[in-house]
XYZ file of C-alpha atoms in Angstrom:
472
model
C 35.445 -54.192 -25.072
C 36.515 -52.335 -22.008
C 36.625 -49.206 -24.268
C 33.063 -50.213 -25.165
C 32.064 -50.705 -21.769
C 34.243 -47.151 -20.863
C 32.153 -45.434 -23.656
C 29.044 -46.739 -22.637
C 29.367 -45.488 -19.361
C 30.255 -42.107 -20.290
C 27.389 -42.126 -22.333
C 25.333 -43.191 -19.548
C 26.916 -40.528 -17.553
C 26.248 -37.981 -19.398
C 22.316 -39.240 -20.229
C 21.845 -39.253 -16.580
C 23.892 -35.153 -16.326
C 21.473 -34.622 -19.450
C 18.576 -36.086 -17.603
C 19.295 -34.434 -14.344
C 19.244 -30.698 -16.351
C 16.245 -31.323 -18.055
C 14.764 -32.126 -15.272
C 15.871 -29.209 -13.563
C 15.162 -27.092 -16.445
C 11.325 -28.483 -15.817
C 11.654 -27.384 -12.400
C 12.577 -24.020 -12.810
C 9.551 -24.258 -15.231
C 7.329 -25.454 -13.583
C 4.326 -22.975 -13.024
C 3.246 -22.567 -9.127
C -0.201 -24.415 -9.416
C 1.144 -27.287 -10.681
C 3.856 -28.205 -8.250
C 2.745 -30.827 -4.974
C 4.041 -30.511 -1.991
C 4.911 -31.881 1.129
C 1.858 -30.281 3.908
C 0.665 -31.571 7.374
C -2.030 -31.138 9.048
C -2.804 -29.099 12.331
C 1.123 -28.553 12.281
C 1.743 -27.385 15.648
C 0.106 -30.130 17.111
C 3.449 -32.307 16.462
C 3.541 -35.779 18.147
C 0.392 -34.838 20.607
C -1.718 -35.259 17.355
C -0.511 -37.456 14.836
C 3.214 -38.445 13.784
C 4.513 -35.305 13.016
C 7.703 -33.286 15.523
C 8.478 -29.793 15.762
C 7.492 -27.421 13.564
C 11.097 -26.831 12.260
C 11.602 -31.048 11.645
C 8.262 -30.222 9.870
C 11.066 -27.861 7.281
C 13.827 -30.235 7.180
C 12.193 -33.207 6.243
C 11.022 -31.309 3.486
C 6.780 -29.966 4.966
C 5.880 -26.642 2.689
C 2.912 -26.199 4.560
C 2.185 -25.014 7.745
C -1.314 -25.226 8.946
C -1.662 -23.291 12.557
C -4.913 -22.690 14.456
C -5.547 -19.626 15.826
C -7.883 -17.749 18.145
C -8.140 -13.734 18.904
C -8.777 -15.143 22.649
C -6.972 -12.069 24.857
C -5.527 -10.288 22.316
C -6.557 -6.952 24.392
C -3.969 -8.197 26.987
C -1.388 -10.621 25.271
C -1.092 -8.255 22.245
C -1.363 -10.999 19.668
C -3.245 -14.175 18.652
C -2.938 -17.745 20.435
C -2.609 -21.117 18.936
C -4.607 -24.059 19.639
C -7.472 -26.722 18.274
C -10.357 -25.825 20.610
C -9.090 -23.776 22.180
C -5.380 -21.530 23.138
C -2.611 -24.403 23.991
C -5.405 -26.905 23.227
C -3.404 -30.062 21.375
C 0.368 -27.995 20.839
C 3.147 -29.833 21.043
C 6.023 -27.838 22.859
C 8.121 -30.298 22.640
C 10.725 -28.344 20.009
C 8.440 -25.704 19.411
C 7.994 -22.179 21.626
C 6.905 -23.055 25.292
C 4.370 -20.501 24.410
C 1.230 -20.243 22.701
C 1.442 -16.930 21.625
C 1.152 -16.293 17.101
C 4.467 -13.955 16.927
C 6.601 -16.637 18.745
C 5.597 -19.811 16.410
C 6.042 -17.159 13.119
C 9.610 -16.411 14.547
C 10.910 -19.615 14.711
C 9.080 -20.392 10.570
C 10.409 -17.332 10.027
C 14.059 -17.891 11.142
C 13.879 -21.542 8.988
C 13.138 -20.009 5.973
C 15.378 -17.247 6.675
C 18.313 -19.536 6.564
C 16.694 -21.533 3.595
C 16.276 -18.911 0.935
C 16.687 -21.721 -2.100
C 13.769 -23.699 -0.656
C 10.254 -23.869 -1.942
C 7.581 -21.898 -1.319
C 6.510 -22.267 2.043
C 2.340 -21.709 2.791
C 1.852 -20.608 6.332
C -1.767 -21.400 6.924
C -3.743 -19.895 9.495
C -7.142 -21.769 10.734
C -9.436 -18.544 12.068
C -10.965 -20.367 15.137
C -12.709 -16.968 16.238
C -14.849 -14.198 14.551
C -12.248 -11.496 13.931
C -14.798 -9.285 12.764
C -15.845 -8.817 16.391
C -12.911 -7.220 17.212
C -13.413 -3.644 17.136
C -10.483 -2.356 16.639
C -6.073 -2.625 15.245
C -5.650 -2.776 19.301
C -8.655 -5.796 19.682
C -7.137 -7.746 17.488
C -9.211 -7.364 14.103
C -7.898 -8.303 10.418
C -5.256 -5.533 10.460
C -3.553 -6.209 13.671
C -3.092 -9.521 11.447
C -1.833 -8.196 8.628
C 0.700 -6.180 10.340
C 2.103 -8.994 12.269
C 2.401 -12.036 8.952
C 4.081 -8.181 7.589
C 6.447 -7.390 10.822
C 7.816 -11.197 10.654
C 8.440 -12.066 7.456
C 9.264 -8.944 5.955
C 10.248 -9.065 2.007
C 9.953 -12.610 2.049
C 6.157 -12.408 2.089
C 4.467 -13.247 -1.428
C 1.163 -11.362 -0.857
C -2.045 -12.014 -2.198
C -1.836 -8.499 -4.141
C 1.451 -8.783 -5.216
C 0.254 -12.370 -6.709
C 1.212 -11.771 -10.615
C -1.572 -12.433 -13.309
C 0.190 -15.162 -14.652
C 0.616 -17.885 -12.677
C 5.131 -17.794 -11.035
C 7.159 -20.466 -11.334
C 8.387 -22.770 -9.042
C 12.029 -21.133 -8.784
C 10.409 -17.562 -9.178
C 9.359 -17.961 -6.036
C 11.640 -20.051 -3.703
C 12.149 -18.748 -0.493
C 9.178 -17.259 -0.374
C 6.118 -17.058 2.480
C 2.473 -16.902 1.366
C 0.043 -16.330 4.477
C -3.161 -18.076 3.825
C -6.294 -17.828 6.103
C -9.077 -20.432 6.226
C -11.617 -21.192 8.798
C -14.256 -18.475 10.050
C -16.041 -17.564 6.916
C -16.515 -14.115 8.191
C -13.501 -13.618 8.747
C -12.503 -14.593 5.385
C -15.241 -13.090 3.732
C -14.398 -9.424 5.212
C -10.998 -9.602 4.561
C -11.703 -9.422 1.193
C -14.662 -6.603 1.041
C -16.489 -4.411 3.707
C -19.842 -3.442 3.544
C -21.812 -0.167 4.343
C -24.566 2.445 4.234
C -23.831 6.415 3.707
C -20.055 6.117 2.670
C -18.189 10.081 3.299
C -14.815 10.212 2.874
C -11.672 13.012 3.555
C -8.445 13.576 1.407
C -5.965 15.711 2.544
C -2.630 17.430 0.657
C -0.391 14.643 1.975
C -2.807 11.770 0.617
C -3.734 10.569 4.212
C -7.496 9.697 3.845
C -10.650 8.915 6.012
C -13.498 6.716 5.182
C -16.938 6.773 7.436
C -19.715 4.931 7.238
C -22.881 3.320 8.954
C -23.299 0.076 10.093
C -26.754 0.547 8.820
C -28.615 -0.973 11.788
C -26.472 1.908 13.721
C -23.335 1.567 14.221
C -20.490 3.982 13.214
C -17.378 2.645 11.287
C -13.802 4.111 9.751
C -11.482 3.011 7.594
C -8.599 4.854 7.128
C -5.250 4.548 3.744
C -3.207 6.891 1.631
C -3.624 7.570 -1.677
C -0.411 7.134 -4.032
C -0.385 7.398 -7.561
C -3.945 6.451 -7.562
C -4.523 3.855 -5.661
C -5.590 3.801 -1.907
C -3.810 1.445 0.318
C -6.165 1.603 3.264
C -4.293 0.300 6.726
C -6.964 0.503 9.886
C -10.220 0.095 10.117
C -12.301 0.364 13.553
C -15.603 1.246 15.522
C -16.041 4.577 16.545
C -19.736 5.433 17.852
C -23.386 4.796 17.063
C -25.364 7.026 15.268
C -25.570 7.208 11.205
C -25.825 9.535 8.587
C -21.573 10.510 8.756
C -20.201 13.128 6.827
C -16.106 14.301 8.081
C -13.176 16.294 7.251
C -9.648 16.098 7.343
C -6.774 18.843 7.889
C -3.131 18.965 6.679
C -2.213 18.194 9.912
C -4.376 15.646 10.512
C -6.842 16.778 12.453
C -10.184 15.391 11.509
C -13.803 16.840 12.422
C -17.082 13.604 11.918
C -20.101 14.528 12.053
C -23.616 12.374 12.329
C -26.825 11.349 12.953
C -27.629 9.757 16.439
C -29.497 6.136 15.884
C -33.381 6.421 16.436
C -33.076 10.394 16.740
C -32.843 13.506 15.021
C -30.044 15.437 17.327
C -26.597 15.997 15.698
C -23.458 15.163 17.257
C -19.400 15.654 16.559
C -15.913 14.434 17.211
C -12.696 15.568 16.775
C -10.054 12.957 16.116
C -6.238 12.560 15.266
C -4.571 10.703 12.428
C -1.491 9.102 13.044
C 1.284 8.541 10.891
C -0.162 4.670 11.175
C -3.250 5.831 10.313
C -5.057 4.856 13.429
C -7.405 7.399 14.686
C -7.248 8.898 17.925
C -11.061 10.323 19.058
C -12.379 12.881 20.905
C -15.584 12.023 23.290
C -19.050 12.648 21.032
C -20.363 15.509 21.285
C -24.221 16.948 20.387
C -24.122 20.416 19.196
C -28.126 20.432 17.335
C -31.067 18.745 16.099
C -31.500 17.992 12.909
C -30.551 15.304 9.648
C -27.977 14.546 6.969
C -25.263 16.835 8.136
C -22.246 17.701 6.603
C -19.032 19.089 7.048
C -15.935 20.829 5.765
C -12.778 23.029 6.791
C -12.737 26.372 5.076
C -9.666 27.691 5.400
C -6.067 26.967 3.923
C -4.798 26.615 7.856
C -7.821 23.731 8.520
C -8.828 25.388 11.808
C -12.276 27.104 9.906
C -14.899 24.409 9.282
C -18.703 24.932 7.968
C -21.020 22.538 8.938
C -24.938 22.559 6.480
C -27.392 19.958 7.838
C -30.912 19.649 6.712
C -33.844 20.093 9.364
C -35.555 17.759 11.062
C -38.970 19.032 10.135
C -38.331 20.618 6.663
C -36.388 20.772 3.661
C -34.951 23.959 4.580
C -30.428 23.694 5.209
C -28.961 25.465 7.899
C -25.274 25.931 8.379
C -23.028 26.129 11.779
C -19.749 27.982 11.664
C -16.624 26.221 13.697
C -12.881 27.122 15.140
C -11.343 23.800 15.624
C -9.329 23.463 18.565
C -6.755 20.830 18.924
C -5.714 22.170 22.381
C -9.190 20.644 23.179
C -10.466 19.046 20.730
C -12.942 20.713 20.978
C -15.189 22.754 18.169
C -16.527 26.098 19.201
C -19.756 26.499 17.079
C -21.683 30.046 16.353
C -23.589 31.436 13.606
C -26.325 29.113 12.966
C -28.807 30.196 10.683
C -31.243 28.793 7.715
C -29.080 28.728 3.983
C -29.698 28.553 0.741
C -26.612 26.236 0.246
C -26.262 22.695 -0.173
C -25.132 19.852 1.714
C -21.378 19.180 0.985
C -20.974 16.636 -0.807
C -19.039 14.138 1.663
C -18.397 11.110 -0.981
C -16.164 13.358 -2.674
C -12.614 14.879 -1.699
C -10.551 16.822 -3.926
C -7.165 17.487 -3.376
C -5.839 19.672 -6.583
C -5.683 17.173 -9.162
C -6.305 14.483 -6.776
C -9.134 12.633 -5.819
C -11.129 10.098 -3.821
C -15.140 8.848 -4.262
C -16.676 6.676 -2.273
C -20.253 4.341 -2.852
C -21.653 1.439 -2.584
C -22.339 -1.360 -4.857
C -21.555 -5.157 -6.166
C -18.845 -5.909 -7.334
C -19.620 -9.506 -8.864
C -21.140 -11.332 -6.457
C -20.624 -9.123 -3.461
C -23.727 -7.151 -2.090
C -24.789 -4.329 -3.444
C -23.813 -2.695 0.155
C -20.036 -3.051 -0.739
C -17.646 -0.454 0.003
C -16.308 1.344 -2.614
C -13.672 3.834 -3.512
C -12.838 5.688 -7.018
C -9.589 7.990 -7.656
C -8.966 10.434 -10.448
C -7.336 7.363 -11.944
C -8.875 4.015 -11.622
C -12.471 3.470 -10.278
C -14.459 -0.069 -8.827
C -11.617 -1.122 -6.359
C -12.736 -1.883 -3.267
C -12.687 -0.581 0.298
C -10.915 -3.272 1.809
C -7.872 -4.770 4.193
C -4.669 -4.862 2.321
C -4.949 -8.358 0.936
C -1.498 -9.174 2.628
C -3.165 -13.204 3.296
C -4.388 -15.018 0.521
C -7.910 -16.392 0.825
C -9.009 -20.057 0.933
C -11.886 -21.355 -0.808
C -13.810 -24.748 0.505
C -16.611 -26.649 -0.720
C -19.321 -24.995 0.303
C -18.482 -21.769 0.614
C -19.557 -18.551 -1.071
C -19.968 -17.648 -4.653
C -17.985 -14.451 -2.988
C -15.229 -16.470 -1.384
C -15.324 -18.350 -4.812
C -14.286 -15.694 -7.063
C -10.606 -15.055 -7.852
C -9.662 -17.784 -5.488
C -6.548 -19.632 -5.528
C -6.073 -21.206 -2.936
C -9.143 -24.032 -2.502
C -9.618 -26.829 0.029
C -11.868 -29.533 1.317
C -11.292 -32.982 2.974
C -8.917 -35.571 1.431
C -12.225 -37.452 1.279
C -13.640 -34.938 -1.639
C -11.531 -36.441 -4.576
C -14.186 -34.628 -7.048
C -13.537 -31.602 -5.947
C -10.070 -31.878 -5.456
C -9.714 -32.909 -9.161
C -11.996 -30.778 -10.587
C -9.786 -27.753 -8.703
C -6.613 -29.135 -9.891
C -7.550 -29.025 -13.088
C -8.464 -25.253 -13.046
C -5.275 -23.919 -11.884
C -5.937 -24.083 -8.140
C -3.494 -24.711 -5.049
C -5.616 -27.552 -3.998
C -5.371 -28.754 0.123
C -6.892 -32.124 1.265
C -6.336 -32.434 4.543
C -6.560 -35.490 6.916
C -5.010 -37.053 3.741
C -4.402 -40.062 6.242
C -3.954 -42.809 3.242
C -2.313 -43.784 -0.042
C -6.119 -45.081 -1.391
C -6.638 -41.072 -1.045
C -4.711 -40.196 -3.577
C -6.191 -38.269 -6.775
C -5.158 -37.670 -10.168
C -3.927 -34.714 -10.503
C -3.328 -35.151 -6.919
C -4.087 -31.921 -4.827
C -0.688 -29.205 -4.292
C -1.197 -30.085 -0.709
C -1.843 -33.141 0.744
C -2.307 -32.074 4.246
C -1.304 -35.569 6.981
C -0.463 -36.151 10.190
C 1.216 -38.868 9.406
C 4.250 -36.728 6.854
C 6.963 -39.920 8.018
C 5.080 -42.916 7.350
C 6.651 -45.308 4.107
C 3.521 -44.978 2.472
C 3.485 -41.439 2.815
C 7.153 -40.755 1.596
C 7.039 -43.237 -1.024
C 3.788 -41.375 -3.016
C 4.989 -37.749 -2.230
C 8.163 -39.506 -4.277
C 6.242 -40.421 -6.965
C 4.483 -37.352 -7.697
C 7.627 -35.320 -7.907
C 7.370 -33.436 -4.531
C 9.568 -30.138 -4.509
C 11.373 -29.176 -1.586
């Protein structure tokens, strides 16, 4: 009898070990969109709104989805965004959290925890954009390129970016220790993160692979993108507003000096600006100067040193083209123009720039559900890419959003009461958030991947998430 009991005990232990082993293999093979994670709503509010405690406490207790409400008020002064619900500091619980409302301080706390827990399940950090970041005219003013840079500088190689997310969903264990940034909130900002709109794009490429693109908004505002060409792909770095006008063109030399020309917004005067492209992709611009009258200007450097210029435009009153020659003086950030004369030469093709075997071509056209004014780029190796911010963050699709935001979206979201939307999105293989998930009765089958609650330590939530197999 004793030997039988011992044998049964050994068999039971072996069965348990086998079960644990099988579960471990299942977790290892579990695709990321199939996993369930503990999540909090308005995570920064701690115990001021709900019962969540500090960010670190939440992470220590298995929360793997953190929500931060973000404002851009005061970015130009603070050089950072601010945390808060309806305004910076609103409903923010500083107990156990950073004393400031600055986003970077909060991200550093999350990053430190992530660095110390490399085996933790992937952590989603969601930014609920409470303000429109598209009205910030530059990186220095806090546009979406600045938010990208902050994410990269804080989380570094732990980031799992949208642009690097594999075509086939990764397994859960393959992405442990990684941080997935997610944009939510202001719809205009989320849309512009994925594509930009414009008219009359022009481009210049130099031998170092630096790129400058300029275009007008269609309503008299001039914008630029800068980027780099590498192995046939363009990575866009900075974006900003630089003037008013229309029909711009640009020339760029190998030293990073550029000359831009454009027509005035409501007249036929022609203007130019000199710029200097920095290694970070930012442009330092000189003042705008008038040099002639006419329409549809084009410009190019004509010598290897990148100091001699030629500008060709059309007369404002006929089909006649006119030419200027010029010399760039980088010391004064000005061009000395000379030799204004009629010419039979065609205007330069401002939409295409070729250096050696490398070429870049810019144009506008719809990409699926995006508008016909979507800015696009072709190279000698790839066609049809969008001109847009680096896709560092994922872009959330919420119930009621446009088809643009739904296109290719991995993350879906809705209030926890929207059970049909949540279950449909889960069945389609999406990572789904249901916010204000504050009673067990809101549970769906299948469950939201991120049931975001204000009460993560209540017995009903712990019991439910344990039953659902939530991972840590």
